[in-house]
């Protein structure tokens, strides 16, 4: 189960970063360039999320083992 906990941590982190990135894009760039920026963001996360999940599954025991439980 430690690998599953690590995968949940990775997906939670990715969701947070997607929300922050979308807010920055929408508040920073002009509306004409927003669709292209969002497309690039989505493609980047499509490539990043599966690779992070694979990493978390293979190294999840070490990642969760480092976290001390009270």
Short mmCIF file of C-alpha atoms in Angstrom, two decimals:
data_model
loop_
_atom_site.label_atom_id
_atom_site.label_comp_id
_atom_site.label_asym_id
_atom_site.label_seq_id
_atom_site.Cartn_x
_atom_site.Cartn_y
_atom_site.Cartn_z
CA UNK A 1 0.00 0.00 0.00
CA UNK A 2 2.83 2.55 0.40
CA UNK A 3 3.05 2.85 -3.39
CA UNK A 4 -0.65 3.73 -3.55
CA UNK A 5 -0.20 6.46 -0.94
CA UNK A 6 2.67 7.90 -2.96
CA UNK A 7 0.54 7.91 -6.12
CA UNK A 8 -2.21 9.81 -4.29
CA UNK A 9 0.35 12.35 -3.09
CA UNK A 10 1.65 12.79 -6.65
CA UNK A 11 -1.82 13.29 -8.15
CA UNK A 12 -2.80 15.75 -5.41
CA UNK A 13 0.36 17.72 -6.07
CA UNK A 14 -0.26 17.74 -9.82
CA UNK A 15 -3.85 18.94 -9.38
CA UNK A 16 -2.65 21.80 -7.20
CA UNK A 17 -0.03 22.82 -9.77
CA UNK A 18 -2.56 22.69 -12.61
CA UNK A 19 -4.89 25.04 -10.71
CA UNK A 20 -2.08 27.47 -9.92
CA UNK A 21 -0.77 27.38 -13.50
CA UNK A 22 -4.23 28.03 -14.94
CA UNK A 23 -4.72 31.01 -12.63
CA UNK A 24 -1.35 32.46 -13.62
CA UNK A 25 -2.04 31.97 -17.34
CA UNK A 26 -5.51 33.51 -17.17
CA UNK A 27 -4.36 36.51 -15.15
CA UNK A 28 -1.08 37.17 -16.99
CA UNK A 29 -1.52 36.60 -20.71
CA UNK A 30 -3.87 38.41 -23.11
CA UNK A 31 -7.03 36.51 -23.97
CA UNK A 32 -5.85 35.92 -27.56
CA UNK A 33 -2.90 33.78 -26.45
CA UNK A 34 -4.63 31.97 -23.55
CA UNK A 35 -5.96 28.99 -25.59
CA UNK A 36 -2.47 28.16 -26.91
CA UNK A 37 -0.93 28.50 -23.44
CA UNK A 38 -3.59 26.23 -21.92
CA UNK A 39 -3.05 23.69 -24.70
CA UNK A 40 0.69 23.63 -23.97
CA UNK A 41 -0.03 23.29 -20.24
CA UNK A 42 -2.36 20.33 -20.83
CA UNK A 43 0.13 18.59 -23.13
CA UNK A 44 2.87 19.11 -20.54
CA UNK A 45 0.79 17.58 -17.77
CA UNK A 46 -0.32 14.69 -20.00
CA UNK A 47 3.35 13.80 -20.35
CA UNK A 48 4.27 14.54 -16.73
CA UNK A 49 1.50 12.81 -14.74
CA UNK A 50 1.99 9.23 -15.99
CA UNK A 51 5.75 9.47 -15.54
CA UNK A 52 5.28 10.74 -11.98
CA UNK A 53 2.81 7.92 -11.25
CA UNK A 54 5.27 5.30 -12.52
CA UNK A 55 8.03 6.85 -10.42
CA UNK A 56 5.79 6.91 -7.34
CA UNK A 57 4.77 3.27 -7.77
CA UNK A 58 8.37 2.11 -8.09
CA UNK A 59 9.78 4.30 -5.33
CA UNK A 60 6.66 4.70 -3.17
CA UNK A 61 7.93 2.56 -0.31
CA UNK A 62 10.96 4.79 0.12
CA UNK A 63 8.93 8.01 -0.20
CA UNK A 64 6.27 6.98 2.32
CA UNK A 65 8.88 5.34 4.57
CA UNK A 66 10.68 8.68 4.92
CA UNK A 67 7.58 10.39 6.30
CA UNK A 68 7.44 9.96 10.05
CA UNK A 69 4.04 9.12 11.49
CA UNK A 70 3.04 10.53 14.89
#
